[in-house]
Amino acid sequence: VSKKRLCFGNWKLNKNPKEAKDFIQSFLSKVSDEDLRDFCIFPTDLLAHQFSGFEIPWGGQNSYSENSGAYTGESSPETLKFLGADYCLVGHSERRSFFNEDNELLNKKTKNIIEQGLKPVFCIGESLTEREEGHTKAILQSQLQEGLKGVPFEKVIIAYEPVWAIGTGKAATSEIVAEVHGWIKDLCGEAKTPLLYGGRVKPENAGELYEIEEVDGFLIGGASLKVESFLEIHNKMKEQ
Ligand code: 13P
């Protein structure tokens, strides 16, 4: 069985509705129907309506553990599903650090995402200090064990995004990615959980990273904002 070739773009808090619309039109004019299934874009919720009526898979960047109630400012996976989403990110390091989301909350969010019929893309990653102090695996293990408590590995996609490589000039080396991904695949056992790598993925390093057997694709920030670089990353995977 050939491995997956997932090309997932996390737009974060970028693009206004016009920019999103232009992106979608240009993207659809350049991508084949067959390739389209490899992609997913994660726009802000306020851009979700731009995706309706198009075939591009998309997902939420965040969603709450409840589907209704007095939770001002939150949004629900139930509504994302209603609007046509297929996926939802959970536990991105920016949510963990800027919005203090802990493993317990992320566990509830993950379960709710699954219950609403969406596929969670569960993000894990260590900080620079944690890596330098030799705690990488302990951190990743607790993120997985606590965050995915009671959640079968078959139900999720896991994205490994070392915090020190996100939005910085510092991509993880192939050795690091191969080691961590191999270790996560072992933890997942029989489950065929797709594993994405994220952190400064660009057309320049995508081919080399995708050569790693345990890399099923990428979660891309900056380079997903331009149609050309986003598609080029996918092409690098196809060339392998
Ligand atoms: P960059 O690709 O901009 O480093 O962002 C990675 C990321 O956080 C994707 O979720």
PDB file of C-alpha atoms and ligand atoms in Angstrom:
ATOM      1  CA  VAL A   1       0.000   0.000   0.000  1.00  0.00           C
ATOM      2  CA  SER A   2       1.449   3.336  -0.928  1.00  0.00           C
ATOM      3  CA  LYS A   3       1.510   5.905   1.853  1.00  0.00           C
ATOM      4  CA  LYS A   4      -0.702   8.932   2.001  1.00  0.00           C
ATOM      5  CA  ARG A   5       0.233  12.245   0.437  1.00  0.00           C
ATOM      6  CA  LEU A   6      -1.597  14.713   2.611  1.00  0.00           C
ATOM      7  CA  CYS A   7      -1.022  18.385   1.935  1.00  0.00           C
ATOM      8  CA  PHE A   8      -2.767  20.322   4.698  1.00  0.00           C
ATOM      9  CA  GLY A   9      -2.570  24.106   4.896  1.00  0.00           C
ATOM     10  CA  ASN A  10      -3.086  25.939   8.173  1.00  0.00           C
ATOM     11  CA  TRP A  11      -3.894  29.519   7.245  1.00  0.00           C
ATOM     12  CA  LYS A  12      -3.896  30.639  10.909  1.00  0.00           C
ATOM     13  CA  LEU A  13      -5.225  34.203  11.250  1.00  0.00           C
ATOM     14  CA  ASN A  14      -4.487  35.161   7.645  1.00  0.00           C
ATOM     15  CA  LYS A  15      -6.470  36.224   4.573  1.00  0.00           C
ATOM     16  CA  ASN A  16      -9.560  38.376   4.258  1.00  0.00           C
ATOM     17  CA  PRO A  17     -12.603  37.076   2.324  1.00  0.00           C
ATOM     18  CA  LYS A  18     -11.406  38.497  -0.978  1.00  0.00           C
ATOM     19  CA  GLU A  19      -7.958  36.969  -0.614  1.00  0.00           C
ATOM     20  CA  ALA A  20      -9.522  33.640   0.313  1.00  0.00           C
ATOM     21  CA  LYS A  21     -11.804  33.755  -2.709  1.00  0.00           C
ATOM     22  CA  ASP A  22      -8.928  34.590  -5.053  1.00  0.00           C
ATOM     23  CA  PHE A  23      -6.868  31.758  -3.594  1.00  0.00           C
ATOM     24  CA  ILE A  24      -9.699  29.236  -4.022  1.00  0.00           C
ATOM     25  CA  GLN A  25     -10.323  30.233  -7.646  1.00  0.00           C
ATOM     26  CA  SER A  26      -6.680  30.117  -8.603  1.00  0.00           C
ATOM     27  CA  PHE A  27      -6.082  26.868  -6.698  1.00  0.00           C
ATOM     28  CA  LEU A  28      -9.037  25.100  -8.340  1.00  0.00           C
ATOM     29  CA  SER A  29      -7.919  26.186 -11.792  1.00  0.00           C
ATOM     30  CA  LYS A  30      -4.540  24.506 -11.225  1.00  0.00           C
ATOM     31  CA  VAL A  31      -5.309  21.282  -9.361  1.00  0.00           C
ATOM     32  CA  SER A  32      -6.733  18.044 -10.781  1.00  0.00           C
ATOM     33  CA  ASP A  33      -9.861  16.445  -9.319  1.00  0.00           C
ATOM     34  CA  GLU A  34      -7.836  13.412  -8.379  1.00  0.00           C
ATOM     35  CA  ASP A  35      -5.192  15.398  -6.488  1.00  0.00           C
ATOM     36  CA  LEU A  36      -7.791  17.485  -4.687  1.00  0.00           C
ATOM     37  CA  ARG A  37      -8.434  14.670  -2.212  1.00  0.00           C
ATOM     38  CA  ASP A  38      -4.894  15.017  -0.828  1.00  0.00           C
ATOM     39  CA  PHE A  39      -5.506  18.591   0.282  1.00  0.00           C
ATOM     40  CA  CYS A  40      -7.182  20.294   3.181  1.00  0.00           C
ATOM     41  CA  ILE A  41      -7.229  23.970   4.060  1.00  0.00           C
ATOM     42  CA  PHE A  42      -7.803  25.258   7.563  1.00  0.00           C
ATOM     43  CA  PRO A  43      -9.149  28.820   7.275  1.00  0.00           C
ATOM     44  CA  THR A  44     -10.505  30.926  10.119  1.00  0.00           C
ATOM     45  CA  ASP A  45     -14.167  30.197  10.840  1.00  0.00           C
ATOM     46  CA  LEU A  46     -15.135  33.556   9.360  1.00  0.00           C
ATOM     47  CA  LEU A  47     -13.829  32.397   5.972  1.00  0.00           C
ATOM     48  CA  ALA A  48     -15.661  29.069   6.048  1.00  0.00           C
ATOM     49  CA  HIS A  49     -18.519  30.264   3.849  1.00  0.00           C
ATOM     50  CA  GLN A  50     -16.016  30.956   1.064  1.00  0.00           C
ATOM     51  CA  PHE A  51     -15.493  27.203   0.775  1.00  0.00           C
ATOM     52  CA  SER A  52     -19.122  26.239   0.420  1.00  0.00           C
ATOM     53  CA  GLY A  53     -20.049  24.915  -2.997  1.00  0.00           C
ATOM     54  CA  PHE A  54     -16.436  24.017  -3.798  1.00  0.00           C
ATOM     55  CA  GLU A  55     -14.827  20.604  -3.662  1.00  0.00           C
ATOM     56  CA  ILE A  56     -11.778  21.624  -1.630  1.00  0.00           C
ATOM     57  CA  PRO A  57     -11.667  19.739   1.662  1.00  0.00           C
ATOM     58  CA  TRP A  58     -11.436  22.177   4.568  1.00  0.00           C
ATOM     59  CA  GLY A  59     -11.442  22.125   8.336  1.00  0.00           C
ATOM     60  CA  GLY A  60     -11.628  24.265  11.449  1.00  0.00           C
ATOM     61  CA  GLN A  61      -8.536  25.503  13.271  1.00  0.00           C
ATOM     62  CA  ASN A  62     -10.151  25.098  16.669  1.00  0.00           C
ATOM     63  CA  SER A  63     -13.506  24.134  18.125  1.00  0.00           C
ATOM     64  CA  TYR A  64     -14.948  23.862  21.598  1.00  0.00           C
ATOM     65  CA  SER A  65     -15.636  20.767  23.683  1.00  0.00           C
ATOM     66  CA  GLU A  66     -19.360  21.609  23.807  1.00  0.00           C
ATOM     67  CA  ASN A  67     -21.771  22.244  20.951  1.00  0.00           C
ATOM     68  CA  SER A  68     -23.955  24.849  22.589  1.00  0.00           C
ATOM     69  CA  GLY A  69     -24.333  26.839  25.791  1.00  0.00           C
ATOM     70  CA  ALA A  70     -23.002  29.926  27.501  1.00  0.00           C
ATOM     71  CA  TYR A  71     -19.503  29.899  25.994  1.00  0.00           C
ATOM     72  CA  THR A  72     -19.101  33.343  24.516  1.00  0.00           C
ATOM     73  CA  GLY A  73     -16.709  33.493  21.615  1.00  0.00           C
ATOM     74  CA  GLU A  74     -16.403  29.765  21.010  1.00  0.00           C
ATOM     75  CA  SER A  75     -17.495  27.756  17.980  1.00  0.00           C
ATOM     76  CA  SER A  76     -18.566  24.155  17.721  1.00  0.00           C
ATOM     77  CA  PRO A  77     -17.580  21.157  15.633  1.00  0.00           C
ATOM     78  CA  GLU A  78     -21.290  20.563  15.086  1.00  0.00           C
ATOM     79  CA  THR A  79     -21.529  23.854  13.186  1.00  0.00           C
ATOM     80  CA  LEU A  80     -18.294  23.198  11.322  1.00  0.00           C
ATOM     81  CA  LYS A  81     -19.746  19.900  10.144  1.00  0.00           C
ATOM     82  CA  PHE A  82     -22.983  21.591   9.177  1.00  0.00           C
ATOM     83  CA  LEU A  83     -21.008  24.075   7.074  1.00  0.00           C
ATOM     84  CA  GLY A  84     -19.237  21.262   5.249  1.00  0.00           C
ATOM     85  CA  ALA A  85     -15.949  20.793   7.111  1.00  0.00           C
ATOM     86  CA  ASP A  86     -14.257  17.396   7.070  1.00  0.00           C
ATOM     87  CA  TYR A  87     -11.484  17.989   9.595  1.00  0.00           C
ATOM     88  CA  CYS A  88     -10.596  20.055  12.632  1.00  0.00           C
ATOM     89  CA  LEU A  89      -7.212  20.881  14.122  1.00  0.00           C
ATOM     90  CA  VAL A  90      -6.878  20.314  17.831  1.00  0.00           C
ATOM     91  CA  GLY A  91      -3.995  21.102  20.127  1.00  0.00           C
ATOM     92  CA  HIS A  92      -1.970  23.284  17.790  1.00  0.00           C
ATOM     93  CA  SER A  93       0.976  24.655  19.757  1.00  0.00           C
ATOM     94  CA  GLU A  94      -0.381  28.188  19.323  1.00  0.00           C
ATOM     95  CA  ARG A  95      -3.598  27.094  21.052  1.00  0.00           C
ATOM     96  CA  ARG A  96      -1.620  25.330  23.760  1.00  0.00           C
ATOM     97  CA  SER A  97       0.685  28.252  24.470  1.00  0.00           C
ATOM     98  CA  PHE A  98      -1.281  31.452  23.704  1.00  0.00           C
ATOM     99  CA  PHE A  99      -4.656  30.157  24.877  1.00  0.00           C
ATOM    100  CA  ASN A 100      -3.510  27.834  27.660  1.00  0.00           C
ATOM    101  CA  GLU A 101      -5.219  24.736  26.330  1.00  0.00           C
ATOM    102  CA  ASP A 102      -4.166  21.716  28.339  1.00  0.00           C
ATOM    103  CA  ASN A 103      -4.258  18.011  27.527  1.00  0.00           C
ATOM    104  CA  GLU A 104      -7.460  17.495  29.510  1.00  0.00           C
ATOM    105  CA  LEU A 105      -9.379  20.115  27.533  1.00  0.00           C
ATOM    106  CA  LEU A 106      -7.858  18.893  24.273  1.00  0.00           C
ATOM    107  CA  ASN A 107      -9.058  15.396  25.092  1.00  0.00           C
ATOM    108  CA  LYS A 108     -12.640  16.661  25.454  1.00  0.00           C
ATOM    109  CA  LYS A 109     -12.347  18.676  22.273  1.00  0.00           C
ATOM    110  CA  THR A 110     -11.004  15.690  20.339  1.00  0.00           C
ATOM    111  CA  LYS A 111     -13.861  13.470  21.491  1.00  0.00           C
ATOM    112  CA  ASN A 112     -16.440  16.065  20.537  1.00  0.00           C
ATOM    113  CA  ILE A 113     -14.868  16.527  17.091  1.00  0.00           C
ATOM    114  CA  ILE A 114     -15.115  12.770  16.493  1.00  0.00           C
ATOM    115  CA  GLU A 115     -18.686  12.606  17.824  1.00  0.00           C
ATOM    116  CA  GLN A 116     -19.707  15.292  15.358  1.00  0.00           C
ATOM    117  CA  GLY A 117     -18.312  13.268  12.463  1.00  0.00           C
ATOM    118  CA  LEU A 118     -15.158  15.259  11.789  1.00  0.00           C
ATOM    119  CA  LYS A 119     -11.605  13.929  11.668  1.00  0.00           C
ATOM    120  CA  PRO A 120      -9.352  15.510  14.286  1.00  0.00           C
ATOM    121  CA  VAL A 121      -5.832  16.480  13.303  1.00  0.00           C
ATOM    122  CA  PHE A 122      -4.240  16.188  16.720  1.00  0.00           C
ATOM    123  CA  CYS A 123      -1.106  18.320  16.989  1.00  0.00           C
ATOM    124  CA  ILE A 124       1.801  17.590  19.297  1.00  0.00           C
ATOM    125  CA  GLY A 125       5.253  19.066  19.682  1.00  0.00           C
ATOM    126  CA  GLU A 126       8.000  19.955  22.123  1.00  0.00           C
ATOM    127  CA  SER A 127       9.481  23.379  22.820  1.00  0.00           C
ATOM    128  CA  LEU A 128      13.146  24.171  22.301  1.00  0.00           C
ATOM    129  CA  THR A 129      13.898  23.999  26.041  1.00  0.00           C
ATOM    130  CA  GLU A 130      12.109  20.675  26.345  1.00  0.00           C
ATOM    131  CA  ARG A 131      14.196  19.287  23.477  1.00  0.00           C
ATOM    132  CA  GLU A 132      17.445  20.689  24.812  1.00  0.00           C
ATOM    133  CA  GLU A 133      16.753  19.238  28.244  1.00  0.00           C
ATOM    134  CA  GLY A 134      16.086  15.824  26.729  1.00  0.00           C
ATOM    135  CA  HIS A 135      12.363  15.729  27.466  1.00  0.00           C
ATOM    136  CA  THR A 136      11.066  15.450  23.904  1.00  0.00           C
ATOM    137  CA  LYS A 137       9.624  11.957  24.125  1.00  0.00           C
ATOM    138  CA  ALA A 138       8.202  12.413  27.622  1.00  0.00           C
ATOM    139  CA  ILE A 139       6.380  15.548  26.456  1.00  0.00           C
ATOM    140  CA  LEU A 140       5.071  13.956  23.283  1.00  0.00           C
ATOM    141  CA  GLN A 141       4.031  10.883  25.208  1.00  0.00           C
ATOM    142  CA  SER A 142       2.010  12.861  27.733  1.00  0.00           C
ATOM    143  CA  GLN A 143       0.422  14.938  24.966  1.00  0.00           C
ATOM    144  CA  LEU A 144      -0.657  11.729  23.230  1.00  0.00           C
ATOM    145  CA  GLN A 145      -1.604   9.745  26.318  1.00  0.00           C
ATOM    146  CA  GLU A 146      -3.594  12.476  28.036  1.00  0.00           C
ATOM    147  CA  GLY A 147      -4.873  14.235  24.925  1.00  0.00           C
ATOM    148  CA  LEU A 148      -6.010  11.030  23.237  1.00  0.00           C
ATOM    149  CA  LYS A 149      -7.164   9.198  26.371  1.00  0.00           C
ATOM    150  CA  GLY A 150     -10.020   6.895  25.337  1.00  0.00           C
ATOM    151  CA  VAL A 151      -9.602   7.850  21.673  1.00  0.00           C
ATOM    152  CA  PRO A 152      -8.608   5.050  19.275  1.00  0.00           C
ATOM    153  CA  PHE A 153      -5.613   5.981  17.128  1.00  0.00           C
ATOM    154  CA  GLU A 154      -7.599   4.989  14.005  1.00  0.00           C
ATOM    155  CA  LYS A 155      -9.911   7.932  14.585  1.00  0.00           C
ATOM    156  CA  VAL A 156      -7.273  10.648  14.297  1.00  0.00           C
ATOM    157  CA  ILE A 157      -4.527  12.101  12.179  1.00  0.00           C
ATOM    158  CA  ILE A 158      -1.469  13.107  14.205  1.00  0.00           C
ATOM    159  CA  ALA A 159       0.640  16.130  13.302  1.00  0.00           C
ATOM    160  CA  TYR A 160       4.108  16.408  14.787  1.00  0.00           C
ATOM    161  CA  GLU A 161       5.090  20.063  14.890  1.00  0.00           C
ATOM    162  CA  PRO A 162       8.161  20.860  16.971  1.00  0.00           C
ATOM    163  CA  VAL A 163       7.411  24.287  18.430  1.00  0.00           C
ATOM    164  CA  TRP A 164      10.935  25.532  17.698  1.00  0.00           C
ATOM    165  CA  ALA A 165      10.430  24.894  13.970  1.00  0.00           C
ATOM    166  CA  ILE A 166       7.099  26.696  13.550  1.00  0.00           C
ATOM    167  CA  GLY A 167       7.323  29.999  11.717  1.00  0.00           C
ATOM    168  CA  THR A 168      11.058  30.147  12.364  1.00  0.00           C
ATOM    169  CA  GLY A 169      14.066  29.733  10.119  1.00  0.00           C
ATOM    170  CA  LYS A 170      14.738  26.402  11.733  1.00  0.00           C
ATOM    171  CA  ALA A 171      13.206  23.325  10.109  1.00  0.00           C
ATOM    172  CA  ALA A 172      13.684  20.009  11.839  1.00  0.00           C
ATOM    173  CA  THR A 173      16.305  17.822  10.197  1.00  0.00           C
ATOM    174  CA  SER A 174      15.288  14.627   8.424  1.00  0.00           C
ATOM    175  CA  GLU A 175      17.000  12.658  11.189  1.00  0.00           C
ATOM    176  CA  ILE A 176      14.860  14.263  13.878  1.00  0.00           C
ATOM    177  CA  VAL A 177      11.646  13.834  11.895  1.00  0.00           C
ATOM    178  CA  ALA A 178      12.462  10.207  11.048  1.00  0.00           C
ATOM    179  CA  GLU A 179      13.244   9.401  14.658  1.00  0.00           C
ATOM    180  CA  VAL A 180      10.162  11.032  16.149  1.00  0.00           C
ATOM    181  CA  HIS A 181       7.778   9.783  13.462  1.00  0.00           C
ATOM    182  CA  GLY A 182       9.132   6.233  13.751  1.00  0.00           C
ATOM    183  CA  TRP A 183       8.575   6.382  17.482  1.00  0.00           C
ATOM    184  CA  ILE A 184       4.999   7.704  17.102  1.00  0.00           C
ATOM    185  CA  LYS A 185       4.160   5.015  14.516  1.00  0.00           C
ATOM    186  CA  ASP A 186       5.356   2.399  17.007  1.00  0.00           C
ATOM    187  CA  LEU A 187       3.130   3.892  19.695  1.00  0.00           C
ATOM    188  CA  CYS A 188       0.169   3.722  17.306  1.00  0.00           C
ATOM    189  CA  GLY A 189       0.809   0.003  16.794  1.00  0.00           C
ATOM    190  CA  GLU A 190      -1.567  -1.627  14.353  1.00  0.00           C
ATOM    191  CA  ALA A 191      -3.570   1.539  13.752  1.00  0.00           C
ATOM    192  CA  LYS A 192      -2.816   3.098  10.402  1.00  0.00           C
ATOM    193  CA  THR A 193      -2.761   6.605  11.817  1.00  0.00           C
ATOM    194  CA  PRO A 194      -1.540   9.102   9.218  1.00  0.00           C
ATOM    195  CA  LEU A 195       1.356  11.193  10.532  1.00  0.00           C
ATOM    196  CA  LEU A 196       1.942  14.721   9.305  1.00  0.00           C
ATOM    197  CA  TYR A 197       5.042  16.783   9.872  1.00  0.00           C
ATOM    198  CA  GLY A 198       4.739  20.526  10.352  1.00  0.00           C
ATOM    199  CA  GLY A 199       7.254  23.313  10.926  1.00  0.00           C
ATOM    200  CA  ARG A 200       8.719  25.380   8.160  1.00  0.00           C
ATOM    201  CA  VAL A 201       7.796  23.003   5.354  1.00  0.00           C
ATOM    202  CA  LYS A 202       8.659  24.638   2.036  1.00  0.00           C
ATOM    203  CA  PRO A 203       8.995  23.448  -1.564  1.00  0.00           C
ATOM    204  CA  GLU A 204      12.761  23.330  -0.881  1.00  0.00           C
ATOM    205  CA  ASN A 205      12.651  20.757   1.916  1.00  0.00           C
ATOM    206  CA  ALA A 206       9.380  18.918   1.202  1.00  0.00           C
ATOM    207  CA  GLY A 207      10.908  16.251  -1.055  1.00  0.00           C
ATOM    208  CA  GLU A 208      13.588  15.294   1.430  1.00  0.00           C
ATOM    209  CA  LEU A 209      11.154  15.155   4.348  1.00  0.00           C
ATOM    210  CA  TYR A 210       8.613  13.124   2.387  1.00  0.00           C
ATOM    211  CA  GLU A 211      11.283  10.524   1.635  1.00  0.00           C
ATOM    212  CA  ILE A 212      10.947   9.511   5.269  1.00  0.00           C
ATOM    213  CA  GLU A 213       8.733   6.442   5.327  1.00  0.00           C
ATOM    214  CA  GLU A 214       6.695   7.518   8.337  1.00  0.00           C
ATOM    215  CA  VAL A 215       5.788  10.926   6.897  1.00  0.00           C
ATOM    216  CA  ASP A 216       2.321  10.765   5.312  1.00  0.00           C
ATOM    217  CA  GLY A 217       2.222  14.450   4.464  1.00  0.00           C
ATOM    218  CA  PHE A 218       2.536  17.920   5.898  1.00  0.00           C
ATOM    219  CA  LEU A 219       0.771  20.547   7.944  1.00  0.00           C
ATOM    220  CA  ILE A 220       1.939  23.750   6.323  1.00  0.00           C
ATOM    221  CA  GLY A 221       1.680  27.280   7.648  1.00  0.00           C
ATOM    222  CA  GLY A 222       3.367  30.084   5.709  1.00  0.00           C
ATOM    223  CA  ALA A 223       3.872  28.182   2.460  1.00  0.00           C
ATOM    224  CA  SER A 224       0.156  27.272   2.276  1.00  0.00           C
ATOM    225  CA  LEU A 225      -0.808  30.915   1.848  1.00  0.00           C
ATOM    226  CA  LYS A 226       0.374  31.037  -1.773  1.00  0.00           C
ATOM    227  CA  VAL A 227      -1.157  28.716  -4.363  1.00  0.00           C
ATOM    228  CA  GLU A 228       2.208  28.188  -6.070  1.00  0.00           C
ATOM    229  CA  SER A 229       4.185  27.075  -3.023  1.00  0.00           C
ATOM    230  CA  PHE A 230       1.288  25.008  -1.672  1.00  0.00           C
ATOM    231  CA  LEU A 231       0.962  23.096  -4.960  1.00  0.00           C
ATOM    232  CA  GLU A 232       4.702  22.794  -5.361  1.00  0.00           C
ATOM    233  CA  ILE A 233       4.969  21.030  -2.007  1.00  0.00           C
ATOM    234  CA  HIS A 234       2.360  18.561  -3.222  1.00  0.00           C
ATOM    235  CA  ASN A 235       4.291  18.074  -6.454  1.00  0.00           C
ATOM    236  CA  LYS A 236       7.443  17.311  -4.492  1.00  0.00           C
ATOM    237  CA  MET A 237       5.540  14.530  -2.742  1.00  0.00           C
ATOM    238  CA  LYS A 238       4.264  13.173  -6.057  1.00  0.00           C
ATOM    239  CA  GLU A 239       7.802  13.065  -7.420  1.00  0.00           C
ATOM    240  CA  GLN A 240       8.925  10.697  -4.681  1.00  0.00           C
TER     241      GLN A 240
HETATM  242  P1  13P B   1       5.029  27.212   9.277  1.00  0.00           P
HETATM  243  O1  13P B   1       4.915  26.266   8.103  1.00  0.00           O
HETATM  244  O2  13P B   1       4.718  28.634   8.907  1.00  0.00           O
HETATM  245  O3  13P B   1       6.307  27.033  10.020  1.00  0.00           O
HETATM  246  O4  13P B   1       3.844  26.798  10.301  1.00  0.00           O
HETATM  247  C1  13P B   1       3.705  25.484  10.682  1.00  0.00           C
HETATM  248  C2  13P B   1       2.430  25.316  11.411  1.00  0.00           C
HETATM  249  O5  13P B   1       2.284  25.760  12.537  1.00  0.00           O
HETATM  250  C3  13P B   1       1.325  24.609  10.738  1.00  0.00           C
HETATM  251  O6  13P B   1       0.291  24.320  11.633  1.00  0.00           O
END
